[in-house]
């Protein structure tokens, strides 16, 4: 059961499984998140966290199970990556992926919520509103000074921020954030948690993270994945007290 | 186009100015409008070269900007040539038929039959095939210049991109397309005179002017088309559309996750560039005078990629520089005007060895000067590039390499 404001379910994943060459990466996994909810997903390396996000965003097709979205319970499995993104699911990748050959401004402009069809984009010109929005997002992620620079010249941490900025610019309803804190300084991590917590006030946010301190600061419901299925779910204290969790994850 | 487009793209102004000067100088030195320092055949060569620059721009759009290494764009170029060639040949033959009939009255059908015999006698036929139905109409054939290659590109692209064929496999597919098309046209049954192709295209029906004049006019037309193609392409790549296609080149999966229908963009660029290539071809072959299926041989499209690589991909002026430089040097070498190089034990005949030289320079450019000839512009403009680790700019095969992307 999700809590408080997030009572209405936004994403409902049930009973999905996927195997790669006989190896079951996801095994009968179910997961749901509300409209305004923050959720941390933890689990050892290879637990299937990234694969789970691949399935939700349409990159990987599950062998079985269903992924339903929104108040109309739209079947996402029938949609491709771009359609899913347009439906309102944004994603930040584990390895920062920005367009290195292009400026920070261009990266953010491309992500900015707007029409996506070729014909519309061809005749689209950035107005004052768009420029202001890009600047606003850049300030939010601390890249206001870097706007004209090529993304490829940024440091690893700055690329992480840029990708988070692109995620914000997309204005999705659900944000899937894969290991955002990697390569960030302690201060930056704190800034990231603050940002994610603030976002979760009116968005659904799923954060995959290894760092326990980071997860503690998020102060939210935690889902523990292990060998492709949910091992435990609840508050951080609840799951860290769980014997099986200690055994497979924390005990090592 | 909004004001500010030119100020944001100074290279467009430079390009137009240089192109205008070039055209003016050639005109003033031609037989028709000047002392004749430049021969009419040279004017034709230069006019054709401008058409090759135009198709190079198309290639840069599809490969340099979108990352689709199409090795089939000369098929569209050739098709454009065939479409205009049909009208040129039909109308000219009609003039000849009517002239030889003198005052003797002929019915419509008799004229058509006579034209059929004239054009297809060489391949042992006399009937005009169905595809020549509109050959007597210039507007229709002009429409076909755009429509036929455009539709072919649309259908081919739709099939290929829909099933997400990328990289080397897509290149092979485009090669197969050109090969199939040229083999088809080699057959007499194709209705386009098999390996004879279409000829006599340099004579423009209804135009009283001599070759000295018409060659200069075609030079102007080619220059105008090139200018238009350049401005159009610059406008496309300078906006958000350009941003998206460059994103597709470097990391198309990422672009999908931003919600852009990548296949739609690829199809758009592929088809648009096919049309540009076709228009270039329609201007080229009247200057060449003859077109045959050999022009669409797979190797031609590979050369196109070499020109763009030598010029420097991902920059429109780079493509133009590559096409211009390589084809001018190539026609110099293969024209037999370069003295043989006697090495004592062996005499290097450039007509034979030119291709080796071209291949070698392609390898050298790729290894030593990834930005190609357009890198010279950077040198002149004193543009220094930031140093970064030497990695590709994205995970996709077509992505710019770090060295290429420097500014
Ligand atoms: N495309 C793939 N092909 C084969 N195996 C894969 C593929 N994607 C993921 N896997 C495997 O599935 C398991 C789960 O991977 P992943 O979701 O990346 O784990 P996590 O993100 O939790 O570390 C790993 O064992 C990984 O090797
Ligand atoms: Mg992972």
XYZ file of C-alpha atoms and ligand atoms in Angstrom:
687
model
C 0.000 0.000 0.000
C 1.301 3.384 -0.897
C 0.813 6.189 1.530
C -0.898 9.568 1.806
C -0.959 11.792 -1.243
C 0.197 9.043 -3.562
C -2.829 6.838 -3.060
C -3.856 6.719 -6.734
C -1.635 4.257 -8.553
C 0.318 5.659 -11.490
C 2.302 2.619 -12.552
C 1.281 -0.950 -11.931
C 3.743 -3.675 -12.861
C 2.555 -7.205 -12.220
C 4.161 -10.579 -12.551
C 6.814 -9.676 -15.118
C 9.591 -12.087 -16.011
C 12.370 -11.845 -18.529
C 15.257 -14.138 -19.300
C 18.417 -13.609 -21.310
C 19.679 -16.826 -22.867
C 17.969 -18.896 -20.200
C 19.153 -16.680 -17.331
C 16.179 -15.220 -15.475
C 17.088 -11.570 -14.910
C 13.569 -10.650 -13.739
C 11.453 -13.277 -12.062
C 7.745 -12.717 -11.423
C 8.277 -9.166 -10.240
C 5.422 -6.895 -9.181
C 5.722 -3.250 -8.339
C 3.451 -0.250 -8.091
C 3.871 3.417 -7.358
C 1.468 6.285 -6.754
C 1.166 9.696 -8.441
C 3.200 11.531 -5.845
C 5.530 9.098 -4.248
C 9.231 8.603 -3.721
C 10.560 5.065 -3.841
C 14.055 3.756 -3.426
C 14.999 0.495 -5.100
C 18.047 -1.236 -3.678
C 19.649 -4.581 -4.235
C 23.029 -6.131 -4.990
C 24.688 -5.827 -8.377
C 22.891 -7.880 -11.000
C 19.645 -7.931 -9.005
C 17.778 -6.658 -12.067
C 17.248 -3.013 -11.129
C 18.341 -1.616 -14.471
C 16.524 -4.357 -16.361
C 13.347 -3.422 -14.474
C 13.690 0.158 -15.765
C 14.413 -1.167 -19.257
C 11.098 -3.001 -19.191
C 9.081 -0.042 -17.951
C 10.603 2.274 -20.589
C 10.078 -0.189 -23.444
C 13.709 -1.045 -24.093
C 13.255 -4.671 -23.105
C 10.116 -6.743 -23.665
C 9.173 -9.054 -20.787
C 8.336 -12.679 -21.519
C 5.250 -12.433 -19.351
C 3.408 -10.070 -17.047
C 1.838 -6.649 -17.547
C 2.797 -3.015 -17.195
C -0.150 -0.653 -16.802
C 0.048 3.119 -16.780
C -2.096 6.000 -15.613
C -5.757 6.367 -14.775
C -6.764 4.605 -18.019
C -4.515 1.633 -17.198
C -2.823 1.891 -20.591
C -0.885 -1.217 -21.547
C 2.676 0.015 -21.971
C 3.874 -3.267 -23.422
C 2.172 -2.349 -26.696
C 4.122 0.896 -26.996
C 7.619 1.704 -28.153
C 10.247 3.684 -26.254
C 9.351 7.041 -27.735
C 5.625 6.605 -27.104
C 6.270 5.594 -23.509
C 8.468 8.639 -23.012
C 5.754 10.845 -24.474
C 3.213 9.237 -22.158
C 5.165 10.813 -19.301
C 7.938 8.476 -18.203
C 11.399 10.005 -18.019
C 14.609 8.197 -17.353
C 18.086 8.970 -16.138
C 20.609 6.318 -17.068
C 23.120 4.630 -14.809
C 25.988 5.758 -17.022
C 25.406 9.435 -17.739
C 24.215 9.708 -21.314
C 24.067 13.206 -22.687
C 24.742 14.410 -26.210
C 28.435 15.139 -25.883
C 28.803 16.847 -29.240
C 26.172 19.441 -28.360
C 26.014 22.361 -25.988
C 24.338 22.167 -22.609
C 21.662 24.506 -23.963
C 20.982 22.223 -26.941
C 20.788 19.194 -24.678
C 18.215 20.896 -22.479
C 16.283 22.343 -25.437
C 15.994 18.887 -26.917
C 14.616 17.524 -23.663
C 12.223 20.431 -23.104
C 8.586 19.402 -23.112
C 7.284 20.220 -26.603
C 6.049 18.546 -29.773
C 8.203 15.630 -30.871
C 7.060 14.941 -34.446
C 9.622 15.747 -37.188
C 7.397 18.212 -38.978
C 6.630 20.188 -35.822
C 10.249 20.181 -34.707
C 11.411 21.386 -38.125
C 9.488 24.624 -37.767
C 9.929 24.981 -34.029
C 11.941 27.977 -32.883
C 12.936 28.641 -29.315
C 10.855 31.463 -27.895
C 11.647 33.634 -24.874
C 9.622 31.234 -22.720
C 11.706 28.252 -23.777
C 14.973 30.072 -23.202
C 13.778 31.100 -19.754
C 12.747 27.556 -18.930
C 16.135 26.205 -20.012
C 17.873 28.784 -17.856
C 15.636 27.925 -14.916
C 16.406 24.210 -15.201
C 20.111 24.930 -15.615
C 20.078 26.990 -12.457
C 18.247 24.247 -10.636
C 21.007 21.770 -11.445
C 23.842 24.255 -11.063
C 24.812 24.447 -14.722
C 23.792 28.031 -15.483
C 27.401 29.012 -16.095
C 27.980 26.064 -18.419
C 25.123 26.645 -20.869
C 27.223 27.404 -23.965
C 29.765 24.662 -23.289
C 29.758 21.345 -25.070
C 28.354 18.612 -22.860
C 31.353 16.432 -23.638
C 33.612 18.895 -21.825
C 31.723 18.624 -18.548
C 33.007 16.613 -15.610
C 31.389 13.304 -14.757
C 29.362 14.861 -11.953
C 28.252 17.736 -14.149
C 27.077 15.276 -16.782
C 25.006 13.573 -14.088
C 23.471 16.940 -13.282
C 22.854 17.703 -16.922
C 21.017 14.441 -17.314
C 18.934 15.204 -14.261
C 18.266 18.620 -15.791
C 17.116 16.967 -19.021
C 14.809 14.797 -16.983
C 13.330 17.869 -15.301
C 12.962 19.681 -18.620
C 10.912 16.769 -19.984
C 8.372 17.303 -17.190
C 7.483 13.616 -16.874
C 4.963 12.257 -14.392
C 7.199 9.364 -13.466
C 10.953 9.736 -13.083
C 13.140 6.653 -13.154
C 16.527 7.587 -11.777
C 19.300 5.003 -12.002
C 22.172 5.567 -9.553
C 22.161 9.373 -9.627
C 24.800 9.851 -6.951
C 27.634 8.014 -8.712
C 30.558 10.368 -9.242
C 29.103 13.107 -7.070
C 30.678 14.807 -4.088
C 29.055 14.586 -0.662
C 27.582 18.074 -1.009
C 26.207 17.200 -4.419
C 24.634 14.038 -3.058
C 22.817 16.058 -0.432
C 21.642 18.443 -3.098
C 20.401 15.504 -5.176
C 18.419 13.991 -2.322
C 16.843 17.368 -1.592
C 15.887 17.731 -5.249
C 14.396 14.233 -5.459
C 12.411 14.678 -2.257
C 11.065 18.000 -3.519
C 10.135 16.457 -6.868
C 8.272 13.620 -5.201
C 5.797 16.108 -3.768
C 3.996 16.128 -7.111
C 5.737 13.410 -9.151
C 6.310 9.694 -8.901
C 10.032 9.109 -8.469
C 11.865 5.773 -8.476
C 15.488 5.963 -7.400
C 17.938 3.112 -7.734
C 20.864 3.567 -5.413
C 23.637 1.597 -3.784
C 24.641 4.085 -1.178
C 22.746 3.430 2.075
C 23.361 6.890 3.473
C 21.798 8.320 0.356
C 18.760 6.082 0.694
C 18.397 6.967 4.359
C 18.292 10.641 3.509
C 15.541 10.023 0.953
C 13.444 8.844 3.884
C 10.949 6.886 1.827
C 9.553 3.444 1.181
C 12.229 1.000 0.015
C 11.927 -1.970 -2.341
C 14.688 -4.567 -2.115
C 15.344 -6.546 -5.298
C 17.208 -9.819 -5.340
C 17.653 -12.202 -8.264
C 14.942 -10.464 -10.210
C 12.175 -10.432 -7.617
C 11.086 -8.312 -4.679
C 12.699 -9.576 -1.510
C 11.226 -7.059 0.896
C 9.360 -3.790 0.856
C 8.744 -1.153 3.507
C 10.590 1.512 5.459
C 14.369 1.387 5.453
C 14.443 0.287 9.066
C 11.895 -2.404 8.334
C 13.799 -3.891 5.393
C 17.218 -3.636 6.997
C 15.861 -5.642 9.918
C 14.685 -8.372 7.561
C 16.799 -11.519 7.970
C 16.872 -12.420 4.263
C 17.850 -8.892 3.299
C 20.729 -8.956 5.737
C 21.773 -12.289 4.366
C 21.836 -11.431 0.657
C 22.716 -7.817 0.717
C 23.730 -6.039 3.851
C 25.555 -8.915 5.435
C 28.255 -8.918 2.775
C 13.587 31.724 -42.038
C 13.831 34.196 -39.230
C 16.155 37.157 -39.175
C 19.227 36.156 -37.294
C 19.612 32.902 -39.188
C 22.421 34.328 -41.292
C 24.098 36.066 -38.390
C 24.070 32.796 -36.476
C 25.420 30.944 -39.503
C 28.153 33.129 -40.970
C 29.410 30.225 -43.058
C 26.245 30.456 -45.163
C 27.059 34.024 -46.221
C 30.631 33.085 -46.962
C 29.505 30.146 -48.990
C 27.013 32.141 -51.039
C 29.575 34.877 -51.679
C 32.233 32.436 -52.833
C 29.759 30.570 -55.019
C 28.557 33.811 -56.597
C 32.128 34.960 -57.324
C 32.996 31.567 -58.771
C 29.999 31.609 -61.085
C 30.646 35.186 -62.160
C 34.302 34.570 -62.943
C 33.543 31.451 -64.985
C 30.818 33.314 -66.860
C 33.091 36.248 -67.697
C 35.808 33.908 -68.922
C 33.523 31.680 -70.993
C 33.160 31.591 -74.770
C 29.632 32.879 -74.610
C 30.147 35.916 -72.390
C 33.859 36.593 -72.470
C 37.152 35.946 -74.156
C 36.763 32.184 -74.053
C 39.676 31.497 -71.764
C 37.592 28.718 -70.284
C 36.422 26.224 -72.876
C 32.801 25.222 -73.138
C 33.649 21.674 -72.105
C 35.365 23.069 -69.008
C 32.269 25.127 -68.213
C 30.263 21.910 -68.421
C 32.703 20.111 -66.158
C 32.422 22.884 -63.587
C 28.650 22.942 -63.855
C 28.542 19.189 -63.300
C 30.880 19.584 -60.370
C 28.415 21.972 -58.728
C 25.761 19.271 -59.063
C 28.100 16.808 -57.387
C 28.575 19.339 -54.570
C 24.801 19.404 -54.168
C 24.517 15.636 -53.818
C 27.464 15.783 -51.403
C 25.406 18.122 -49.221
C 22.613 15.566 -49.305
C 25.101 12.883 -48.299
C 26.377 15.022 -45.451
C 22.828 15.532 -44.193
C 22.065 11.843 -44.196
C 25.461 10.549 -43.069
C 27.378 13.407 -41.450
C 24.407 14.733 -39.503
C 22.046 11.785 -39.104
C 24.606 8.979 -39.052
C 22.954 6.888 -41.765
C 25.783 5.726 -44.008
C 23.710 5.437 -47.158
C 25.667 3.925 -50.012
C 22.783 4.315 -52.396
C 22.238 7.985 -52.995
C 23.634 7.858 -56.508
C 20.657 5.698 -57.393
C 18.420 8.672 -56.675
C 20.801 10.963 -58.559
C 20.621 8.676 -61.582
C 16.858 8.314 -61.401
C 16.525 12.092 -61.411
C 18.720 12.143 -64.503
C 16.615 9.505 -66.230
C 13.385 11.338 -65.523
C 14.550 14.587 -67.125
C 16.425 12.623 -69.790
C 13.191 11.028 -70.975
C 11.694 14.412 -71.726
C 14.857 15.720 -73.366
C 15.150 12.702 -75.617
C 11.455 12.506 -76.460
C 11.085 16.156 -77.338
C 14.249 16.269 -79.373
C 13.273 13.151 -81.305
C 9.849 14.653 -81.902
C 11.447 17.765 -83.370
C 13.561 15.575 -85.652
C 10.571 13.479 -86.714
C 8.480 16.562 -87.489
C 11.326 18.189 -89.350
C 11.925 15.140 -91.522
C 8.212 14.859 -92.263
C 8.348 18.352 -93.678
C 4.936 19.503 -94.884
C 3.614 15.950 -94.926
C 0.843 15.861 -92.291
C 1.137 13.210 -89.544
C -1.421 12.078 -87.002
C -0.599 12.117 -83.299
C -0.272 8.362 -83.365
C 2.053 8.400 -86.336
C 4.308 10.905 -84.592
C 4.404 8.762 -81.479
C 5.183 5.652 -83.473
C 7.952 7.407 -85.331
C 9.435 8.642 -82.049
C 9.253 5.111 -80.657
C 11.082 3.705 -83.661
C 13.741 6.412 -83.444
C 14.399 5.977 -79.724
C 14.067 2.221 -79.408
C 15.406 1.063 -82.748
C 18.785 0.698 -81.101
C 17.440 -1.968 -78.738
C 15.381 -3.659 -81.433
C 12.040 -2.226 -80.435
C 9.707 0.365 -81.775
C 6.936 0.800 -79.214
C 7.084 3.441 -76.552
C 6.806 1.650 -73.204
C 4.116 2.743 -70.771
C 6.593 4.632 -68.606
C 7.095 7.039 -71.517
C 3.434 8.047 -71.433
C 4.174 11.501 -70.052
C 7.589 11.914 -71.661
C 6.249 14.673 -73.890
C 5.297 16.816 -70.914
C 8.042 18.777 -69.197
C 5.972 19.559 -66.071
C 5.115 15.898 -65.621
C 8.699 14.730 -66.031
C 9.896 17.448 -63.647
C 7.346 16.184 -61.165
C 8.700 12.669 -61.658
C 12.230 13.919 -60.944
C 11.034 14.552 -57.405
C 8.331 11.927 -57.110
C 9.973 8.736 -58.387
C 13.194 8.867 -56.331
C 11.252 10.349 -53.411
C 8.793 7.459 -53.379
C 11.531 4.878 -53.796
C 13.400 6.378 -50.839
C 10.216 6.563 -48.796
C 9.324 2.909 -49.345
C 12.876 1.634 -48.961
C 13.465 3.769 -45.876
C 10.172 2.818 -44.311
C 10.946 -0.883 -44.633
C 14.534 -0.536 -43.433
C 14.057 1.880 -40.544
C 10.868 0.271 -39.309
C 12.734 -2.969 -38.665
C 15.523 -0.938 -37.065
C 18.241 -1.915 -39.482
C 21.256 0.243 -38.660
C 24.983 0.545 -39.204
C 26.773 -1.716 -41.634
C 23.632 -3.703 -42.396
C 21.825 -0.615 -43.556
C 24.792 0.376 -45.736
C 24.768 -3.063 -47.339
C 21.044 -2.783 -47.922
C 21.447 0.554 -49.698
C 24.201 -0.941 -51.844
C 21.893 -3.803 -52.751
C 19.246 -1.276 -53.737
C 21.562 0.600 -56.135
C 22.888 -2.625 -57.569
C 19.388 -3.979 -58.157
C 18.299 -0.726 -59.780
C 21.272 -0.528 -62.088
C 20.948 -4.201 -63.072
C 17.281 -3.637 -63.784
C 18.026 -0.636 -65.963
C 20.657 -2.616 -67.857
C 17.877 -4.818 -69.195
C 16.260 -3.707 -72.423
C 12.861 -4.645 -70.988
C 13.149 -1.884 -68.416
C 12.011 0.484 -71.154
C 14.924 2.887 -70.734
C 17.134 1.586 -73.555
C 19.174 -0.844 -71.451
C 22.888 -0.304 -71.457
C 22.611 2.358 -74.173
C 20.943 4.644 -71.721
C 19.605 7.987 -72.850
C 21.732 10.230 -75.021
C 21.775 13.551 -76.775
C 20.629 15.180 -73.569
C 22.807 18.240 -74.067
C 20.418 19.505 -76.744
C 17.622 21.348 -75.053
C 14.433 21.202 -77.132
C 12.982 24.573 -77.947
C 16.195 26.342 -77.065
C 17.781 28.089 -80.013
C 21.036 28.830 -78.181
C 24.299 27.067 -78.951
C 26.223 24.884 -76.476
C 28.495 27.800 -75.549
C 25.525 29.658 -74.139
C 23.438 26.793 -72.795
C 26.423 25.415 -70.891
C 26.772 28.708 -69.020
C 23.045 28.765 -68.308
C 23.266 25.306 -66.874
C 26.184 26.445 -64.761
C 23.949 29.199 -63.381
C 21.115 26.781 -62.755
C 23.462 24.391 -60.969
C 24.922 27.184 -58.872
C 21.434 28.373 -57.990
C 20.325 24.882 -56.981
C 23.469 24.429 -54.927
C 22.907 27.748 -53.168
C 19.312 26.836 -52.451
C 20.268 23.367 -51.222
C 22.937 24.816 -48.982
C 20.685 27.417 -47.384
C 17.888 24.891 -46.915
C 20.219 22.353 -45.337
C 21.839 24.965 -43.123
C 18.390 26.052 -41.939
C 17.454 22.453 -41.163
C 20.589 21.591 -39.229
C 20.815 24.847 -37.297
C 17.552 24.414 -35.406
C 16.218 21.872 -32.969
C 15.678 19.447 -35.837
C 19.421 19.504 -36.416
C 19.961 18.903 -32.751
C 17.707 15.864 -32.821
C 19.302 14.288 -35.893
C 22.787 14.805 -34.500
C 21.516 13.137 -31.354
C 20.277 10.233 -33.458
C 23.700 9.981 -35.078
C 25.501 9.751 -31.749
C 23.026 7.841 -29.589
C 19.682 7.031 -31.114
C 18.411 5.041 -28.130
C 18.804 8.117 -25.941
C 16.799 10.207 -28.410
C 14.010 7.630 -28.248
C 13.881 7.908 -24.467
C 13.334 11.642 -24.868
C 10.173 10.774 -26.798
C 11.307 11.483 -30.359
C 10.126 9.016 -33.026
C 13.594 8.237 -34.348
C 12.375 6.223 -37.344
C 10.263 9.137 -38.516
C 13.259 11.454 -38.428
C 15.428 9.019 -40.323
C 12.750 8.508 -42.940
C 12.313 12.247 -43.318
C 16.017 12.905 -43.795
C 16.514 9.908 -46.057
C 13.658 10.924 -48.343
C 14.525 14.615 -48.370
C 18.135 13.895 -49.275
C 17.014 11.459 -51.971
C 15.004 14.283 -53.512
C 17.959 16.671 -53.294
C 20.130 14.022 -54.943
C 17.541 13.567 -57.691
C 17.422 17.295 -58.414
C 21.208 17.350 -58.588
C 21.056 14.464 -61.060
C 18.410 16.178 -63.161
C 20.770 19.145 -63.554
C 23.861 17.017 -64.048
C 22.893 14.788 -66.954
C 21.807 17.481 -69.409
C 25.370 18.789 -68.979
C 26.885 15.340 -69.316
C 24.761 14.669 -72.392
C 24.350 10.967 -71.694
C 23.142 8.725 -68.898
C 23.357 4.964 -68.690
C 22.838 2.435 -65.902
C 26.590 2.299 -65.279
C 26.228 5.692 -63.590
C 24.283 4.015 -60.790
C 26.871 1.336 -60.161
C 27.357 0.753 -56.426
C 30.858 2.228 -56.566
C 29.508 5.689 -57.410
C 27.694 5.912 -54.094
C 30.804 4.767 -52.286
C 32.789 7.562 -53.938
C 30.194 9.955 -52.626
C 30.934 8.843 -49.073
C 34.662 9.241 -49.773
C 34.188 12.836 -50.954
C 32.263 13.737 -47.849
C 34.809 12.028 -45.603
C 37.693 13.815 -47.321
C 35.870 17.120 -47.020
C 34.944 16.498 -43.389
C 31.518 15.236 -42.430
C 29.069 17.001 -40.199
C 29.812 20.350 -41.870
C 28.007 21.381 -45.003
C 30.924 23.303 -46.455
C 33.149 20.317 -45.772
C 30.987 18.162 -48.026
C 31.099 20.792 -50.744
C 34.865 21.156 -50.457
C 35.359 17.407 -50.636
C 33.141 16.901 -53.668
C 34.553 19.899 -55.500
C 38.184 19.169 -54.815
C 38.091 15.427 -55.430
C 36.007 15.552 -58.585
C 38.047 18.388 -60.103
C 41.318 16.646 -59.316
C 39.832 13.384 -60.513
C 38.737 14.788 -63.872
C 42.207 16.313 -64.211
C 43.910 12.989 -63.577
C 41.558 10.813 -65.587
C 41.375 13.322 -68.435
C 44.839 12.203 -69.477
C 46.191 15.717 -69.132
C 48.581 14.816 -66.341
C 52.007 13.777 -67.612
C 52.963 10.192 -66.885
C 55.472 9.653 -64.148
C 58.405 7.603 -65.454
C 60.065 5.696 -62.634
C 62.543 3.932 -64.907
C 61.332 0.431 -64.191
C 57.674 1.440 -64.395
C 55.708 4.317 -65.780
C 52.874 5.541 -63.609
C 49.910 6.278 -65.819
C 47.621 8.498 -63.772
C 44.510 7.357 -65.578
C 45.058 3.967 -63.958
C 46.697 5.023 -60.731
C 44.415 7.856 -59.786
C 42.039 5.553 -57.930
C 44.884 4.213 -55.847
C 45.878 7.761 -54.997
C 42.304 8.573 -54.026
C 42.023 5.491 -51.846
C 45.315 6.321 -50.179
C 44.310 9.906 -49.452
C 41.038 8.635 -48.003
C 42.929 6.430 -45.581
C 45.354 9.232 -44.723
C 42.601 11.750 -44.097
C 40.723 9.321 -41.896
C 43.823 8.599 -39.849
C 45.578 11.957 -39.738
C 43.011 14.675 -40.342
C 39.591 13.426 -39.297
C 38.042 16.796 -39.960
C 39.150 16.592 -43.564
C 39.610 19.583 -45.820
C 37.207 21.633 -43.758
C 39.818 21.524 -41.014
C 41.769 24.011 -43.143
C 38.975 26.508 -42.579
C 39.501 26.132 -38.835
C 43.179 26.808 -39.297
C 42.413 29.974 -41.217
C 39.816 31.078 -38.696
C 42.172 30.244 -35.821
C 39.624 28.015 -34.183
C 41.241 26.042 -31.420
C 39.637 22.893 -30.227
C 39.322 21.830 -26.634
C 41.199 18.681 -25.758
C 39.285 15.725 -24.497
C 39.747 11.995 -24.149
C 39.721 10.280 -27.528
C 36.381 8.522 -27.508
C 33.414 8.454 -29.856
C 30.756 11.021 -29.071
C 28.166 8.312 -28.593
C 27.705 4.570 -28.695
C 26.275 4.347 -32.207
C 28.330 3.307 -35.207
C 27.693 6.471 -37.110
C 28.571 8.753 -34.223
C 31.144 11.457 -34.659
C 34.543 10.558 -33.355
C 36.033 12.928 -30.876
C 38.626 14.219 -33.351
C 35.961 15.061 -35.908
C 33.847 16.935 -33.428
C 36.413 19.497 -32.420
C 35.553 23.079 -33.074
N 20.749 -7.435 -22.489
C 21.170 -8.365 -21.628
N 21.626 -9.561 -22.082
C 22.039 -10.515 -21.217
N 22.034 -10.377 -19.895
C 21.606 -9.205 -19.374
C 21.154 -8.145 -20.214
N 20.780 -7.112 -19.426
C 20.998 -7.515 -18.165
N 21.495 -8.759 -18.122
C 21.804 -9.527 -16.917
O 20.709 -9.429 -16.064
C 21.128 -9.267 -14.729
C 20.536 -8.038 -14.133
O 21.211 -6.903 -14.640
P 20.890 -5.409 -14.200
O 19.457 -5.177 -14.363
O 21.798 -4.515 -14.967
O 21.307 -5.398 -12.673
P 21.466 -4.187 -11.665
O 21.126 -2.919 -12.382
O 20.545 -4.494 -10.545
O 22.886 -4.204 -11.222
C 22.640 -9.261 -14.743
O 23.098 -10.539 -14.388
C 22.974 -8.948 -16.170
O 24.178 -9.574 -16.538
Mg 22.209 -1.235 -12.799
